[in-house]
Amino acid sequence: MADRANIILIGFMGTGKTAIGKRLAQALGRPFIDTDKEIEKVTGMSIAQIFNKHGEIRFRSEERIAIKKACASRNAVIATGGGAVMDVDNIKIMKNSGRIICLTARPEVIQSRIKRKDNRPLLHRDKSIKKISELLCQREVFYKQAAEAFFDTSDEEHEQVVDRILHYLRGNTNESCGG
Ligand code: S3P
């Protein structure tokens, strides 16, 4: 890829944005930015602490700033939080700064991945398939609006997903719009 557009990973919690983003960045020799990590650095608080102490509205405001800053870079791989796409301005900024790839996974897979950690305030109390499916359903329209391509990470190792994304970005496949 000759251009310097960012590659931006969006998708629900537990779809592998951070892990896959890091490997993708490594494979491409590009810097990696994780907007949640940036928010934690700037605020000096964990994402859970921001939600607990200041609420979701404050988190979303920090998230907007982090998206803007990350998208001002060039040539980076950027992993975003699962809810970043719920803001139209975030989508606009992301679209203007690069190519948006959405990672997906089945609700059962998401559940098994997120239950290992308790760092996701929105699923802190209820990690049921019902809750995950509800949230997924609310978010789907935003992911579809934002992404040019979808990659299901449910059944593959991260390396394999990275290979598929690289193949797609190099223009060797039309694996887009999978939903
Ligand atoms: C959120 C997803 C989280 C984090 C925050 C809110 C969401 O990021 O930004 O807890 O609204 O879906 P991950 O998608 O990396 O878990």
PDB file of C-alpha atoms and ligand atoms in Angstrom:
ATOM      1  CA  MET A   1       0.000   0.000   0.000  1.00  0.00           C
ATOM      2  CA  ALA A   2       1.606   3.178  -1.156  1.00  0.00           C
ATOM      3  CA  ASP A   3      -0.806   5.677   0.371  1.00  0.00           C
ATOM      4  CA  ARG A   4      -0.500   6.965   3.893  1.00  0.00           C
ATOM      5  CA  ALA A   5      -4.107   6.532   4.932  1.00  0.00           C
ATOM      6  CA  ASN A   6      -4.699   5.135   8.380  1.00  0.00           C
ATOM      7  CA  ILE A   7      -6.220   1.706   8.838  1.00  0.00           C
ATOM      8  CA  ILE A   8      -8.934   1.948  11.439  1.00  0.00           C
ATOM      9  CA  LEU A   9     -10.357  -1.085  13.199  1.00  0.00           C
ATOM     10  CA  ILE A  10     -13.878  -0.840  14.554  1.00  0.00           C
ATOM     11  CA  GLY A  11     -16.174  -3.509  15.957  1.00  0.00           C
ATOM     12  CA  PHE A  12     -17.867  -4.787  19.065  1.00  0.00           C
ATOM     13  CA  MET A  13     -16.055  -5.523  22.331  1.00  0.00           C
ATOM     14  CA  GLY A  14     -14.186  -8.817  22.200  1.00  0.00           C
ATOM     15  CA  THR A  15     -13.826  -8.987  18.432  1.00  0.00           C
ATOM     16  CA  GLY A  16     -10.029  -8.672  18.644  1.00  0.00           C
ATOM     17  CA  LYS A  17      -9.413  -5.066  17.581  1.00  0.00           C
ATOM     18  CA  THR A  18      -6.448  -4.492  19.879  1.00  0.00           C
ATOM     19  CA  ALA A  19      -4.713  -7.851  19.433  1.00  0.00           C
ATOM     20  CA  ILE A  20      -5.267  -7.954  15.679  1.00  0.00           C
ATOM     21  CA  GLY A  21      -4.482  -4.249  15.285  1.00  0.00           C
ATOM     22  CA  LYS A  22      -1.094  -4.692  16.986  1.00  0.00           C
ATOM     23  CA  ARG A  23      -0.184  -7.593  14.712  1.00  0.00           C
ATOM     24  CA  LEU A  24      -1.446  -5.799  11.616  1.00  0.00           C
ATOM     25  CA  ALA A  25       0.639  -2.738  12.485  1.00  0.00           C
ATOM     26  CA  GLN A  26       3.676  -4.931  13.011  1.00  0.00           C
ATOM     27  CA  ALA A  27       3.157  -6.700   9.691  1.00  0.00           C
ATOM     28  CA  LEU A  28       2.885  -3.360   7.886  1.00  0.00           C
ATOM     29  CA  GLY A  29       5.666  -1.633   9.831  1.00  0.00           C
ATOM     30  CA  ARG A  30       3.241   1.079  10.915  1.00  0.00           C
ATOM     31  CA  PRO A  31       2.647   2.663  14.318  1.00  0.00           C
ATOM     32  CA  PHE A  32      -0.218   1.258  16.363  1.00  0.00           C
ATOM     33  CA  ILE A  33      -2.643   3.464  18.301  1.00  0.00           C
ATOM     34  CA  ASP A  34      -5.312   2.129  20.645  1.00  0.00           C
ATOM     35  CA  THR A  35      -7.768   4.918  21.458  1.00  0.00           C
ATOM     36  CA  ASP A  36      -8.813   3.360  24.783  1.00  0.00           C
ATOM     37  CA  LYS A  37      -5.165   3.196  25.866  1.00  0.00           C
ATOM     38  CA  GLU A  38      -4.712   6.840  24.821  1.00  0.00           C
ATOM     39  CA  ILE A  39      -7.746   7.837  26.914  1.00  0.00           C
ATOM     40  CA  GLU A  40      -6.246   6.000  29.895  1.00  0.00           C
ATOM     41  CA  LYS A  41      -2.901   7.771  29.409  1.00  0.00           C
ATOM     42  CA  VAL A  42      -4.459  11.224  29.109  1.00  0.00           C
ATOM     43  CA  THR A  43      -6.862  10.886  32.035  1.00  0.00           C
ATOM     44  CA  GLY A  44      -4.633   8.768  34.256  1.00  0.00           C
ATOM     45  CA  MET A  45      -7.613   6.498  34.870  1.00  0.00           C
ATOM     46  CA  SER A  46      -8.655   3.103  33.589  1.00  0.00           C
ATOM     47  CA  ILE A  47     -11.712   2.980  31.325  1.00  0.00           C
ATOM     48  CA  ALA A  48     -13.643   1.340  34.178  1.00  0.00           C
ATOM     49  CA  GLN A  49     -12.637   4.132  36.558  1.00  0.00           C
ATOM     50  CA  ILE A  50     -13.798   6.809  34.102  1.00  0.00           C
ATOM     51  CA  PHE A  51     -17.196   5.113  33.788  1.00  0.00           C
ATOM     52  CA  ASN A  52     -17.499   4.599  37.553  1.00  0.00           C
ATOM     53  CA  LYS A  53     -16.368   8.038  38.674  1.00  0.00           C
ATOM     54  CA  HIS A  54     -17.565  10.253  35.840  1.00  0.00           C
ATOM     55  CA  GLY A  55     -20.057   8.249  33.783  1.00  0.00           C
ATOM     56  CA  GLU A  56     -20.376   7.273  30.150  1.00  0.00           C
ATOM     57  CA  ILE A  57     -20.910  10.833  28.876  1.00  0.00           C
ATOM     58  CA  ARG A  58     -17.459  11.866  30.100  1.00  0.00           C
ATOM     59  CA  PHE A  59     -15.964   8.716  28.597  1.00  0.00           C
ATOM     60  CA  ARG A  60     -17.568   9.462  25.209  1.00  0.00           C
ATOM     61  CA  SER A  61     -16.198  12.982  25.327  1.00  0.00           C
ATOM     62  CA  GLU A  62     -12.672  11.693  26.025  1.00  0.00           C
ATOM     63  CA  GLU A  63     -13.212   9.166  23.249  1.00  0.00           C
ATOM     64  CA  ARG A  64     -14.089  11.886  20.717  1.00  0.00           C
ATOM     65  CA  ILE A  65     -10.873  13.721  21.560  1.00  0.00           C
ATOM     66  CA  ALA A  66      -8.834  10.519  21.293  1.00  0.00           C
ATOM     67  CA  ILE A  67     -10.371   9.623  17.918  1.00  0.00           C
ATOM     68  CA  LYS A  68      -9.650  13.085  16.563  1.00  0.00           C
ATOM     69  CA  LYS A  69      -6.056  12.942  17.733  1.00  0.00           C
ATOM     70  CA  ALA A  70      -5.435   9.396  16.487  1.00  0.00           C
ATOM     71  CA  CYS A  71      -6.982  10.170  13.102  1.00  0.00           C
ATOM     72  CA  ALA A  72      -4.720  13.210  12.718  1.00  0.00           C
ATOM     73  CA  SER A  73      -1.795  10.794  12.370  1.00  0.00           C
ATOM     74  CA  ARG A  74      -0.810   9.288   9.066  1.00  0.00           C
ATOM     75  CA  ASN A  75       0.020   5.737   8.182  1.00  0.00           C
ATOM     76  CA  ALA A  76      -1.092   4.296  11.523  1.00  0.00           C
ATOM     77  CA  VAL A  77      -3.175   1.304  12.464  1.00  0.00           C
ATOM     78  CA  ILE A  78      -5.807   2.515  14.914  1.00  0.00           C
ATOM     79  CA  ALA A  79      -7.946   0.316  17.178  1.00  0.00           C
ATOM     80  CA  THR A  80     -11.057   2.044  18.488  1.00  0.00           C
ATOM     81  CA  GLY A  81     -13.458   1.234  21.332  1.00  0.00           C
ATOM     82  CA  GLY A  82     -16.571  -0.719  20.409  1.00  0.00           C
ATOM     83  CA  GLY A  83     -18.898   2.258  20.861  1.00  0.00           C
ATOM     84  CA  ALA A  84     -16.850   4.889  19.003  1.00  0.00           C
ATOM     85  CA  VAL A  85     -18.998   4.513  15.887  1.00  0.00           C
ATOM     86  CA  MET A  86     -22.129   5.669  17.701  1.00  0.00           C
ATOM     87  CA  ASP A  87     -21.065   9.259  17.126  1.00  0.00           C
ATOM     88  CA  VAL A  88     -21.588  10.575  13.590  1.00  0.00           C
ATOM     89  CA  ASP A  89     -18.680  12.992  13.883  1.00  0.00           C
ATOM     90  CA  ASN A  90     -16.370  10.154  14.874  1.00  0.00           C
ATOM     91  CA  ILE A  91     -17.458   8.234  11.785  1.00  0.00           C
ATOM     92  CA  LYS A  92     -16.843  11.281   9.580  1.00  0.00           C
ATOM     93  CA  ILE A  93     -13.385  11.860  11.035  1.00  0.00           C
ATOM     94  CA  MET A  94     -12.464   8.194  10.681  1.00  0.00           C
ATOM     95  CA  LYS A  95     -13.705   8.027   7.094  1.00  0.00           C
ATOM     96  CA  ASN A  96     -11.698  11.107   6.167  1.00  0.00           C
ATOM     97  CA  SER A  97      -8.537   9.729   7.693  1.00  0.00           C
ATOM     98  CA  GLY A  98      -8.389   6.223   6.354  1.00  0.00           C
ATOM     99  CA  ARG A  99      -9.879   2.857   5.592  1.00  0.00           C
ATOM    100  CA  ILE A 100     -12.292   1.437   8.119  1.00  0.00           C
ATOM    101  CA  ILE A 101     -12.345  -2.287   8.735  1.00  0.00           C
ATOM    102  CA  CYS A 102     -14.909  -3.866  11.043  1.00  0.00           C
ATOM    103  CA  LEU A 103     -14.112  -6.989  13.051  1.00  0.00           C
ATOM    104  CA  THR A 104     -17.016  -9.202  14.041  1.00  0.00           C
ATOM    105  CA  ALA A 105     -17.593 -12.321  16.122  1.00  0.00           C
ATOM    106  CA  ARG A 106     -20.548 -14.422  17.161  1.00  0.00           C
ATOM    107  CA  PRO A 107     -22.165 -13.482  20.499  1.00  0.00           C
ATOM    108  CA  GLU A 108     -21.053 -16.773  22.106  1.00  0.00           C
ATOM    109  CA  VAL A 109     -17.454 -16.117  21.098  1.00  0.00           C
ATOM    110  CA  ILE A 110     -17.640 -12.531  22.365  1.00  0.00           C
ATOM    111  CA  GLN A 111     -19.021 -13.796  25.663  1.00  0.00           C
ATOM    112  CA  SER A 112     -16.247 -16.323  26.139  1.00  0.00           C
ATOM    113  CA  ARG A 113     -13.592 -13.713  25.326  1.00  0.00           C
ATOM    114  CA  ILE A 114     -14.920 -10.946  27.549  1.00  0.00           C
ATOM    115  CA  LYS A 115     -15.703 -13.079  30.562  1.00  0.00           C
ATOM    116  CA  ARG A 116     -11.986 -13.611  31.139  1.00  0.00           C
ATOM    117  CA  LYS A 117     -11.614  -9.910  31.959  1.00  0.00           C
ATOM    118  CA  ASP A 118     -13.744  -7.500  33.935  1.00  0.00           C
ATOM    119  CA  ASN A 119     -12.626  -4.287  32.277  1.00  0.00           C
ATOM    120  CA  ARG A 120     -15.732  -3.556  30.197  1.00  0.00           C
ATOM    121  CA  PRO A 121     -18.133  -1.366  32.153  1.00  0.00           C
ATOM    122  CA  LEU A 122     -21.017  -1.820  29.716  1.00  0.00           C
ATOM    123  CA  LEU A 123     -20.972  -5.573  30.299  1.00  0.00           C
ATOM    124  CA  HIS A 124     -19.850  -5.449  33.902  1.00  0.00           C
ATOM    125  CA  ARG A 125     -23.107  -6.574  35.486  1.00  0.00           C
ATOM    126  CA  ASP A 126     -24.630  -8.604  32.705  1.00  0.00           C
ATOM    127  CA  LYS A 127     -22.499 -10.640  30.325  1.00  0.00           C
ATOM    128  CA  SER A 128     -25.388 -12.754  29.053  1.00  0.00           C
ATOM    129  CA  ILE A 129     -25.837 -13.648  25.393  1.00  0.00           C
ATOM    130  CA  LYS A 130     -29.102 -11.702  25.543  1.00  0.00           C
ATOM    131  CA  LYS A 131     -27.344  -8.519  26.664  1.00  0.00           C
ATOM    132  CA  ILE A 132     -24.511  -8.933  24.150  1.00  0.00           C
ATOM    133  CA  SER A 133     -26.998  -9.593  21.329  1.00  0.00           C
ATOM    134  CA  GLU A 134     -29.068  -6.552  22.315  1.00  0.00           C
ATOM    135  CA  LEU A 135     -26.049  -4.266  22.236  1.00  0.00           C
ATOM    136  CA  LEU A 136     -24.836  -5.827  18.997  1.00  0.00           C
ATOM    137  CA  CYS A 137     -28.215  -5.211  17.466  1.00  0.00           C
ATOM    138  CA  GLN A 138     -28.171  -1.524  18.482  1.00  0.00           C
ATOM    139  CA  ARG A 139     -24.675  -1.086  17.105  1.00  0.00           C
ATOM    140  CA  GLU A 140     -24.980  -3.001  13.841  1.00  0.00           C
ATOM    141  CA  VAL A 141     -26.351  -0.079  11.857  1.00  0.00           C
ATOM    142  CA  PHE A 142     -23.395   2.101  12.887  1.00  0.00           C
ATOM    143  CA  TYR A 143     -20.807  -0.532  12.012  1.00  0.00           C
ATOM    144  CA  LYS A 144     -22.436  -0.983   8.608  1.00  0.00           C
ATOM    145  CA  GLN A 145     -22.500   2.735   8.033  1.00  0.00           C
ATOM    146  CA  ALA A 146     -18.822   3.114   8.848  1.00  0.00           C
ATOM    147  CA  ALA A 147     -16.961   0.090   7.507  1.00  0.00           C
ATOM    148  CA  GLU A 148     -15.857  -0.803   4.015  1.00  0.00           C
ATOM    149  CA  ALA A 149     -15.212  -4.443   4.930  1.00  0.00           C
ATOM    150  CA  PHE A 150     -16.045  -6.965   7.659  1.00  0.00           C
ATOM    151  CA  PHE A 151     -13.892  -9.792   8.990  1.00  0.00           C
ATOM    152  CA  ASP A 152     -15.310 -12.463  11.262  1.00  0.00           C
ATOM    153  CA  THR A 153     -12.718 -13.366  13.889  1.00  0.00           C
ATOM    154  CA  SER A 154     -14.768 -16.113  15.581  1.00  0.00           C
ATOM    155  CA  ASP A 155     -13.019 -19.186  14.225  1.00  0.00           C
ATOM    156  CA  GLU A 156      -9.489 -18.150  13.366  1.00  0.00           C
ATOM    157  CA  GLU A 157      -6.226 -17.341  15.078  1.00  0.00           C
ATOM    158  CA  HIS A 158      -5.331 -13.649  15.020  1.00  0.00           C
ATOM    159  CA  GLU A 159      -2.518 -14.297  12.512  1.00  0.00           C
ATOM    160  CA  GLN A 160      -4.964 -15.742  10.017  1.00  0.00           C
ATOM    161  CA  VAL A 161      -7.299 -12.770  10.344  1.00  0.00           C
ATOM    162  CA  VAL A 162      -4.333 -10.438   9.848  1.00  0.00           C
ATOM    163  CA  ASP A 163      -3.378 -12.325   6.688  1.00  0.00           C
ATOM    164  CA  ARG A 164      -6.914 -11.983   5.348  1.00  0.00           C
ATOM    165  CA  ILE A 165      -6.994  -8.263   6.107  1.00  0.00           C
ATOM    166  CA  LEU A 166      -3.595  -7.750   4.425  1.00  0.00           C
ATOM    167  CA  HIS A 167      -4.786  -9.661   1.390  1.00  0.00           C
ATOM    168  CA  TYR A 168      -7.902  -7.511   1.266  1.00  0.00           C
ATOM    169  CA  LEU A 169      -5.990  -4.245   1.681  1.00  0.00           C
ATOM    170  CA  ARG A 170      -3.596  -5.203  -1.096  1.00  0.00           C
ATOM    171  CA  GLY A 171      -6.603  -5.480  -3.327  1.00  0.00           C
ATOM    172  CA  ASN A 172      -6.461  -9.193  -3.908  1.00  0.00           C
ATOM    173  CA  THR A 173      -9.939  -9.920  -2.743  1.00  0.00           C
ATOM    174  CA  ASN A 174     -13.337  -8.342  -2.575  1.00  0.00           C
ATOM    175  CA  GLU A 175     -14.129  -9.652   0.873  1.00  0.00           C
ATOM    176  CA  SER A 176     -16.168  -6.581   1.716  1.00  0.00           C
ATOM    177  CA  CYS A 177     -19.590  -5.919   3.088  1.00  0.00           C
ATOM    178  CA  GLY A 178     -19.886  -9.278   4.822  1.00  0.00           C
ATOM    179  CA  GLY A 179     -21.849  -7.787   7.716  1.00  0.00           C
TER     180      GLY A 179
HETATM  181  C1  S3P B   1     -16.986   0.193  24.743  1.00  0.00           C
HETATM  182  C2  S3P B   1     -15.958  -0.652  24.359  1.00  0.00           C
HETATM  183  C3  S3P B   1     -14.677  -0.685  25.046  1.00  0.00           C
HETATM  184  C4  S3P B   1     -14.384   0.659  25.730  1.00  0.00           C
HETATM  185  C5  S3P B   1     -15.527   1.065  26.599  1.00  0.00           C
HETATM  186  C6  S3P B   1     -16.842   1.190  25.842  1.00  0.00           C
HETATM  187  C7  S3P B   1     -18.280   0.141  23.998  1.00  0.00           C
HETATM  188  O1  S3P B   1     -13.623  -0.971  24.131  1.00  0.00           O
HETATM  189  O2  S3P B   1     -14.150   1.649  24.759  1.00  0.00           O
HETATM  190  O3  S3P B   1     -15.633   0.120  27.619  1.00  0.00           O
HETATM  191  O4  S3P B   1     -19.077   1.078  24.123  1.00  0.00           O
HETATM  192  O5  S3P B   1     -18.504  -0.847  23.261  1.00  0.00           O
HETATM  193  P1  S3P B   1     -13.375  -2.425  23.468  1.00  0.00           P
HETATM  194  O6  S3P B   1     -14.292  -2.512  22.293  1.00  0.00           O
HETATM  195  O7  S3P B   1     -11.945  -2.374  23.063  1.00  0.00           O
HETATM  196  O8  S3P B   1     -13.656  -3.436  24.505  1.00  0.00           O
END
